[in-house]
Amino acid sequence: IHEYTSLYLRCGHCKKLAPDFETAATRLKGTVPLAKVDCTASPDTCGRFGVTGYPTLKIFRNGEDASSYDGPRSADGIVHFMKKQAGPNSVTLRREADLEAFVNHFDASVVGFFSGPDSGQLAEFLKAASVMREHFRFAHTIDMTLGLKHGVDTERVLLFRPPRLSSKFEESVLRFTETITTHTLRRFIRDNIFGMCPHLTNENRDKLKGQDLLTAYYDLDYLQNPKGTNYWRNRVMKVGSQFASQGLSFAVANRRDFVDELEEEFGLGASDGGDLPFVTIRTQQGFKYTMREEFTRDGKSLERFLEDYFAGRLKRYIKSEPIPEKNKGPVKVLVAESFEEIVNDPEKDVLIEFYAPWCGHCKSLEPKYKELAEQLYSDPNIVIAKMDATANDVPQAFDVQGFPTIYFAQAGKKDQPKRYEGAHEVKDFIKYLKRESSHVPVVSRVREDL
């Protein structure tokens, strides 16, 4: 049975995706065809497949709608993801050379060794492979002799980590010992595929960043300079192995892949840092730390950094404008360094506007917000404040996705800030504050129409 794989793009106005999609289509030509449908011109076609938003991406296999595409949307990401879609769910291995060629890959490999085509565990393996093929590489064999080299003497699944990440600090091949089901195999792969110190990329970042993570950024290049790349990775692993049981994960990354993020999140310019790794820690709570001492080749500086981190001696890195020397106006100016002191004052009710200097809606709000602050200026229990969210780190408890975003932090309930969803007129703000504040607001110079 020939398996045909295509990726359908239904998009009326996907300017951002279009160039990456076109580049991916060119690179995948002859391997996986990519196509697109203009839903404004073909509404019946798009309606038949339940398309309600744009862009919507779907994978078609043998002419049938197989699944939604949930992979990365960069050209490299689409190519990488869709190459996994081409061909069978699990590659059949017949010779030892097939096995060696399959596991000698940039990504990890999951290989099952089975006693024959009628094996019940083989059937379960193939079922699991069909479900997880979008994320992992699967192969199988019914020639048990292919596994002897790896100590396989009974039906078994092995996880082969990429040869480029081979290290004396951890096993390169892991044995799955449970009964095969999609659930048990998925859990095993998820818990072991990245190993002690994976290569962080834009494609796997979301999976890795949901944990407390130390990352060493440097000129990483496994294609042109694998030896030099692993030189620094091995030093991270050597030191990291001493702290492996303390809940911190480790990774290495190509600094050039994260230039914008490093500048935005950690203040590192493109020309800063030289040839040595730049080390950061980001916790699940969003706390950030940077290693200020130069990364020494003996790893001692990294060891000191980690000792200080676990001892609670490190000062968090916070992107912040300077604290204003004068801040006596009706609208208090917040910066990240002063946020805790002003917003989390247990005696004050605080209304905070998160804005961006270039935001037109924020500029329209400014005179109304200032008038609100002036009317409440004599109330010692209420603070009207604003913060430039593009120049300062926003605390984790405040979800700011657009501008302006307004939150209210009530006295006595600072751990439960509320997003303000009302209208942006002075009277609406005052009505809200009368309802939500811990004290009755003292309003002065109230216009008659209020």
PDB file of C-alpha atoms in Angstrom, residues 42-196:
ATOM      1  CA  SER A  42     -13.113  27.730  -1.906  1.00  0.00           C
ATOM      2  CA  PRO A  43     -15.370  28.003   1.152  1.00  0.00           C
ATOM      3  CA  ASP A  44     -17.078  24.648   0.478  1.00  0.00           C
ATOM      4  CA  THR A  45     -13.775  22.790   0.503  1.00  0.00           C
ATOM      5  CA  CYS A  46     -12.675  24.401   3.740  1.00  0.00           C
ATOM      6  CA  GLY A  47     -16.075  23.914   5.322  1.00  0.00           C
ATOM      7  CA  ARG A  48     -15.999  20.210   4.515  1.00  0.00           C
ATOM      8  CA  PHE A  49     -12.901  19.819   6.660  1.00  0.00           C
ATOM      9  CA  GLY A  50     -14.116  21.966   9.547  1.00  0.00           C
ATOM     10  CA  VAL A  51     -11.827  24.927   8.984  1.00  0.00           C
ATOM     11  CA  THR A  52     -12.953  27.867  11.114  1.00  0.00           C
ATOM     12  CA  GLY A  53      -9.735  29.842  11.682  1.00  0.00           C
ATOM     13  CA  TYR A  54      -6.725  30.833   9.640  1.00  0.00           C
ATOM     14  CA  PRO A  55      -4.205  29.519   9.033  1.00  0.00           C
ATOM     15  CA  THR A  56      -5.359  25.948   9.658  1.00  0.00           C
ATOM     16  CA  LEU A  57      -2.915  23.193   8.785  1.00  0.00           C
ATOM     17  CA  LYS A  58      -3.911  19.564   8.286  1.00  0.00           C
ATOM     18  CA  ILE A  59      -2.081  16.416   7.309  1.00  0.00           C
ATOM     19  CA  PHE A  60      -3.651  14.223   4.620  1.00  0.00           C
ATOM     20  CA  ARG A  61      -2.633  10.613   4.205  1.00  0.00           C
ATOM     21  CA  ASN A  62      -3.894   8.502   1.280  1.00  0.00           C
ATOM     22  CA  GLY A  63      -6.289  11.308   0.429  1.00  0.00           C
ATOM     23  CA  GLU A  64      -7.896  11.262   3.868  1.00  0.00           C
ATOM     24  CA  ASP A  65      -7.786  13.917   6.601  1.00  0.00           C
ATOM     25  CA  ALA A  66      -5.376  12.142   8.958  1.00  0.00           C
ATOM     26  CA  SER A  67      -4.726  14.744  11.671  1.00  0.00           C
ATOM     27  CA  SER A  68      -4.196  18.389  12.450  1.00  0.00           C
ATOM     28  CA  TYR A  69      -0.653  19.663  12.034  1.00  0.00           C
ATOM     29  CA  ASP A  70       0.657  20.763  15.440  1.00  0.00           C
ATOM     30  CA  GLY A  71       4.345  21.038  14.639  1.00  0.00           C
ATOM     31  CA  PRO A  72       6.570  24.116  14.416  1.00  0.00           C
ATOM     32  CA  ARG A  73       5.774  26.773  11.823  1.00  0.00           C
ATOM     33  CA  SER A  74       9.283  27.709  10.736  1.00  0.00           C
ATOM     34  CA  ALA A  75      10.628  26.383   7.437  1.00  0.00           C
ATOM     35  CA  ASP A  76      13.152  24.132   9.234  1.00  0.00           C
ATOM     36  CA  GLY A  77      10.487  22.930  11.631  1.00  0.00           C
ATOM     37  CA  ILE A  78       7.979  22.078   8.893  1.00  0.00           C
ATOM     38  CA  VAL A  79      10.607  20.201   6.887  1.00  0.00           C
ATOM     39  CA  HIS A  80      11.818  18.258   9.919  1.00  0.00           C
ATOM     40  CA  PHE A  81       8.288  17.432  11.065  1.00  0.00           C
ATOM     41  CA  MET A  82       6.946  16.418   7.661  1.00  0.00           C
ATOM     42  CA  LYS A  83       9.894  14.178   6.807  1.00  0.00           C
ATOM     43  CA  LYS A  84       8.795  12.122   9.773  1.00  0.00           C
ATOM     44  CA  GLN A  85       5.351  11.834   8.200  1.00  0.00           C
ATOM     45  CA  ALA A  86       6.618  10.323   4.956  1.00  0.00           C
ATOM     46  CA  GLY A  87       6.880   6.557   4.788  1.00  0.00           C
ATOM     47  CA  PRO A  88       5.623   3.945   7.257  1.00  0.00           C
ATOM     48  CA  ASN A  89       4.843   4.468  10.932  1.00  0.00           C
ATOM     49  CA  SER A  90       7.749   2.185  11.768  1.00  0.00           C
ATOM     50  CA  VAL A  91      10.630   1.320   9.427  1.00  0.00           C
ATOM     51  CA  THR A  92      11.286  -2.409   8.904  1.00  0.00           C
ATOM     52  CA  LEU A  93      14.912  -3.400   9.564  1.00  0.00           C
ATOM     53  CA  ARG A  94      16.178  -6.565   7.874  1.00  0.00           C
ATOM     54  CA  ARG A  95      19.959  -6.397   8.224  1.00  0.00           C
ATOM     55  CA  GLU A  96      22.436  -5.134  10.786  1.00  0.00           C
ATOM     56  CA  ALA A  97      23.425  -2.415   8.330  1.00  0.00           C
ATOM     57  CA  ASP A  98      19.794  -1.217   8.318  1.00  0.00           C
ATOM     58  CA  LEU A  99      19.856  -0.931  12.107  1.00  0.00           C
ATOM     59  CA  GLU A 100      23.160   0.951  12.160  1.00  0.00           C
ATOM     60  CA  ALA A 101      21.988   3.355   9.464  1.00  0.00           C
ATOM     61  CA  PHE A 102      18.687   4.020  11.249  1.00  0.00           C
ATOM     62  CA  VAL A 103      20.145   4.799  14.681  1.00  0.00           C
ATOM     63  CA  ASN A 104      23.012   6.867  13.239  1.00  0.00           C
ATOM     64  CA  HIS A 105      20.710   9.876  12.999  1.00  0.00           C
ATOM     65  CA  PHE A 106      20.552  13.456  14.241  1.00  0.00           C
ATOM     66  CA  ASP A 107      17.522  12.555  16.401  1.00  0.00           C
ATOM     67  CA  ALA A 108      16.838   9.724  18.850  1.00  0.00           C
ATOM     68  CA  SER A 109      15.543   6.373  17.583  1.00  0.00           C
ATOM     69  CA  VAL A 110      13.090   3.875  19.086  1.00  0.00           C
ATOM     70  CA  VAL A 111      13.666   0.295  17.868  1.00  0.00           C
ATOM     71  CA  GLY A 112      11.655  -2.807  18.653  1.00  0.00           C
ATOM     72  CA  PHE A 113      13.068  -6.345  18.419  1.00  0.00           C
ATOM     73  CA  PHE A 114      10.402  -9.061  17.996  1.00  0.00           C
ATOM     74  CA  SER A 115      10.248 -12.822  17.523  1.00  0.00           C
ATOM     75  CA  GLY A 116       8.011 -12.855  14.467  1.00  0.00           C
ATOM     76  CA  PRO A 117       5.298 -11.111  12.433  1.00  0.00           C
ATOM     77  CA  ASP A 118       2.534 -12.556  14.636  1.00  0.00           C
ATOM     78  CA  SER A 119       3.974 -11.188  17.894  1.00  0.00           C
ATOM     79  CA  GLY A 120       1.348  -9.482  20.007  1.00  0.00           C
ATOM     80  CA  GLN A 121       3.938  -7.032  21.307  1.00  0.00           C
ATOM     81  CA  LEU A 122       4.868  -6.124  17.727  1.00  0.00           C
ATOM     82  CA  ALA A 123       1.219  -5.253  17.070  1.00  0.00           C
ATOM     83  CA  GLU A 124       1.164  -3.013  20.140  1.00  0.00           C
ATOM     84  CA  PHE A 125       4.460  -1.411  19.094  1.00  0.00           C
ATOM     85  CA  LEU A 126       3.104  -0.594  15.630  1.00  0.00           C
ATOM     86  CA  LYS A 127      -0.050   0.831  17.173  1.00  0.00           C
ATOM     87  CA  ALA A 128       2.029   3.081  19.426  1.00  0.00           C
ATOM     88  CA  ALA A 129       4.230   4.118  16.488  1.00  0.00           C
ATOM     89  CA  SER A 130       1.186   5.196  14.474  1.00  0.00           C
ATOM     90  CA  VAL A 131       0.114   7.482  17.311  1.00  0.00           C
ATOM     91  CA  MET A 132       3.544   8.981  18.083  1.00  0.00           C
ATOM     92  CA  ARG A 133       5.186   9.074  14.643  1.00  0.00           C
ATOM     93  CA  GLU A 134       4.806  12.853  14.464  1.00  0.00           C
ATOM     94  CA  HIS A 135       7.203  13.276  17.374  1.00  0.00           C
ATOM     95  CA  PHE A 136       9.566  10.273  17.384  1.00  0.00           C
ATOM     96  CA  ARG A 137      11.363   7.905  14.982  1.00  0.00           C
ATOM     97  CA  PHE A 138      10.345   4.228  15.091  1.00  0.00           C
ATOM     98  CA  ALA A 139      11.774   1.062  13.537  1.00  0.00           C
ATOM     99  CA  HIS A 140      11.356  -2.665  14.184  1.00  0.00           C
ATOM    100  CA  THR A 141      12.746  -6.029  13.197  1.00  0.00           C
ATOM    101  CA  ILE A 142      11.605  -9.645  13.458  1.00  0.00           C
ATOM    102  CA  ASP A 143      15.200 -10.861  13.282  1.00  0.00           C
ATOM    103  CA  MET A 144      16.219 -11.157  16.919  1.00  0.00           C
ATOM    104  CA  THR A 145      19.881 -11.640  15.996  1.00  0.00           C
ATOM    105  CA  LEU A 146      20.085  -7.944  15.136  1.00  0.00           C
ATOM    106  CA  GLY A 147      19.730  -7.164  18.826  1.00  0.00           C
ATOM    107  CA  LEU A 148      22.472  -9.460  20.132  1.00  0.00           C
ATOM    108  CA  LYS A 149      25.062  -6.715  19.849  1.00  0.00           C
ATOM    109  CA  HIS A 150      22.991  -4.683  22.292  1.00  0.00           C
ATOM    110  CA  GLY A 151      22.297  -7.495  24.713  1.00  0.00           C
ATOM    111  CA  VAL A 152      18.795  -8.236  23.433  1.00  0.00           C
ATOM    112  CA  ASP A 153      17.886 -11.898  23.991  1.00  0.00           C
ATOM    113  CA  THR A 154      14.106 -11.538  24.257  1.00  0.00           C
ATOM    114  CA  GLU A 155      11.475  -9.249  22.748  1.00  0.00           C
ATOM    115  CA  ARG A 156      12.571  -5.770  23.693  1.00  0.00           C
ATOM    116  CA  VAL A 157      12.367  -2.065  22.791  1.00  0.00           C
ATOM    117  CA  LEU A 158      15.516   0.049  22.886  1.00  0.00           C
ATOM    118  CA  LEU A 159      15.828   3.828  22.854  1.00  0.00           C
ATOM    119  CA  PHE A 160      18.964   4.949  21.006  1.00  0.00           C
ATOM    120  CA  ARG A 161      20.017   8.486  21.810  1.00  0.00           C
ATOM    121  CA  PRO A 162      21.642  10.395  18.914  1.00  0.00           C
ATOM    122  CA  PRO A 163      25.308   9.437  18.407  1.00  0.00           C
ATOM    123  CA  ARG A 164      26.275  13.132  18.376  1.00  0.00           C
ATOM    124  CA  LEU A 165      25.117  13.336  22.011  1.00  0.00           C
ATOM    125  CA  SER A 166      26.996  10.247  23.140  1.00  0.00           C
ATOM    126  CA  SER A 167      28.769  10.823  26.457  1.00  0.00           C
ATOM    127  CA  LYS A 168      30.530   8.898  29.199  1.00  0.00           C
ATOM    128  CA  PHE A 169      28.191  10.547  31.700  1.00  0.00           C
ATOM    129  CA  GLU A 170      25.088   8.580  30.646  1.00  0.00           C
ATOM    130  CA  GLU A 171      23.957   5.528  28.711  1.00  0.00           C
ATOM    131  CA  SER A 172      23.504   5.948  24.971  1.00  0.00           C
ATOM    132  CA  VAL A 173      21.067   3.027  24.703  1.00  0.00           C
ATOM    133  CA  LEU A 174      18.186   2.524  27.159  1.00  0.00           C
ATOM    134  CA  ARG A 175      16.062  -0.606  27.606  1.00  0.00           C
ATOM    135  CA  PHE A 176      12.293  -0.481  27.880  1.00  0.00           C
ATOM    136  CA  THR A 177      11.300  -3.293  30.250  1.00  0.00           C
ATOM    137  CA  GLU A 178       7.513  -2.935  30.624  1.00  0.00           C
ATOM    138  CA  THR A 179       4.734  -4.539  28.617  1.00  0.00           C
ATOM    139  CA  ILE A 180       4.249  -2.478  25.465  1.00  0.00           C
ATOM    140  CA  THR A 181       1.213  -0.215  25.291  1.00  0.00           C
ATOM    141  CA  THR A 182       0.950   3.237  23.769  1.00  0.00           C
ATOM    142  CA  HIS A 183       0.751   4.723  27.262  1.00  0.00           C
ATOM    143  CA  THR A 184       3.759   2.934  28.755  1.00  0.00           C
ATOM    144  CA  LEU A 185       5.937   3.445  25.694  1.00  0.00           C
ATOM    145  CA  ARG A 186       5.055   7.131  25.438  1.00  0.00           C
ATOM    146  CA  ARG A 187       5.933   7.639  29.104  1.00  0.00           C
ATOM    147  CA  PHE A 188       9.250   5.830  28.698  1.00  0.00           C
ATOM    148  CA  ILE A 189      10.221   7.883  25.650  1.00  0.00           C
ATOM    149  CA  ARG A 190       9.113  11.162  27.210  1.00  0.00           C
ATOM    150  CA  ASP A 191      11.086  10.512  30.401  1.00  0.00           C
ATOM    151  CA  ASN A 192      14.290   9.410  28.687  1.00  0.00           C
ATOM    152  CA  ILE A 193      14.617  10.828  25.188  1.00  0.00           C
ATOM    153  CA  PHE A 194      16.355  14.057  26.117  1.00  0.00           C
ATOM    154  CA  GLY A 195      18.897  12.592  28.484  1.00  0.00           C
ATOM    155  CA  MET A 196      20.931  14.551  30.954  1.00  0.00           C
TER     156      MET A 196
END
